[in-house]
Short mmCIF file of C-alpha atoms in Angstrom, two decimals:
data_model
loop_
_atom_site.label_atom_id
_atom_site.label_comp_id
_atom_site.label_asym_id
_atom_site.label_seq_id
_atom_site.Cartn_x
_atom_site.Cartn_y
_atom_site.Cartn_z
CA MET B 1 -59.19 -32.79 -1.82
CA GLU B 2 -57.34 -35.62 -3.56
CA THR B 3 -56.75 -35.26 -7.28
CA THR B 4 -57.72 -38.21 -9.44
CA ILE B 5 -55.53 -39.64 -12.18
CA ILE B 6 -57.85 -38.30 -14.89
CA GLU B 7 -57.60 -34.76 -13.52
CA ARG B 8 -53.80 -34.95 -13.49
CA GLY B 9 -53.66 -35.48 -17.25
CA GLU B 10 -50.12 -35.30 -18.60
CA ASN B 11 -48.64 -35.22 -15.11
CA CYS B 12 -49.47 -38.88 -14.38
CA MET B 13 -46.70 -40.53 -16.37
CA PRO B 14 -45.09 -42.98 -16.29
CA VAL B 15 -47.57 -45.72 -15.40
CA VAL B 16 -46.22 -49.11 -14.31
CA ASN B 17 -48.50 -52.17 -14.42
CA ILE B 18 -47.48 -55.11 -12.25
CA GLN B 19 -49.28 -58.42 -12.63
CA MET B 20 -48.57 -61.11 -10.08
CA LEU B 21 -50.20 -64.09 -8.46
CA GLU B 22 -52.35 -63.23 -5.47
CA GLY B 23 -51.13 -63.84 -1.96
CA ARG B 24 -48.95 -60.83 -1.10
CA THR B 25 -49.74 -58.89 2.04
CA PRO B 26 -50.75 -55.23 1.96
CA GLU B 27 -47.35 -54.42 3.50
CA GLN B 28 -45.53 -56.27 0.70
CA LYS B 29 -47.55 -54.37 -1.90
CA GLU B 30 -46.84 -51.06 -0.19
CA ASN B 31 -43.11 -51.81 -0.17
CA LEU B 32 -43.24 -52.88 -3.82
CA ILE B 33 -44.96 -49.63 -4.78
CA LYS B 34 -42.36 -47.58 -2.92
CA GLU B 35 -39.41 -49.48 -4.39
CA VAL B 36 -40.71 -49.44 -7.98
CA THR B 37 -41.56 -45.74 -7.71
CA ASP B 38 -38.04 -44.98 -6.45
CA ALA B 39 -36.52 -47.00 -9.31
CA VAL B 40 -38.62 -45.20 -11.92
CA VAL B 41 -37.70 -41.79 -10.48
CA ARG B 42 -34.01 -42.73 -10.33
CA THR B 43 -33.80 -44.16 -13.84
CA THR B 44 -36.13 -41.87 -15.79
CA GLY B 45 -35.92 -38.58 -13.95
CA ALA B 46 -39.70 -38.49 -13.54
CA LYS B 47 -41.08 -36.70 -10.51
CA LYS B 48 -42.24 -39.03 -7.75
CA GLU B 49 -45.69 -37.41 -7.81
CA ALA B 50 -46.07 -38.29 -11.50
CA VAL B 51 -45.45 -42.04 -11.12
CA THR B 52 -48.48 -44.34 -11.00
CA ILE B 53 -48.19 -48.00 -9.99
CA ILE B 54 -51.03 -50.45 -10.70
CA ILE B 55 -50.91 -53.90 -9.11
CA SER B 56 -53.20 -56.57 -10.55
CA ASP B 57 -53.53 -59.73 -8.49
CA MET B 58 -54.24 -62.86 -10.50
CA LYS B 59 -55.81 -66.01 -9.18
CA LYS B 60 -53.65 -69.06 -9.80
CA GLU B 61 -56.38 -70.70 -11.87
CA ASP B 62 -56.39 -67.64 -14.15
CA TYR B 63 -52.69 -67.95 -15.01
CA GLY B 64 -50.92 -70.45 -17.21
CA HIS B 65 -47.27 -71.04 -17.99
CA GLY B 66 -45.84 -73.50 -20.49
CA GLY B 67 -49.30 -74.67 -21.48
CA GLU B 68 -50.29 -75.54 -17.92
CA VAL B 69 -52.52 -73.79 -15.39
CA ILE B 70 -50.67 -72.81 -12.21
CA LYS B 71 -51.96 -74.83 -9.25
#
């Protein structure tokens, strides 16, 4: 049975939120999760099992930079 984040309580830290424009493949996201997890473990000493990565894809029309919507 897989344990949910809520059930893990204090053991689910740190949490890394990544926001990026949509368009990455599932393989790219998987590699990103692995690489970011490894970096967090290496730099903070956290256990790999405690690291949570959340990727939020944004539609281009929902993102602006410098006062302009990304197109």
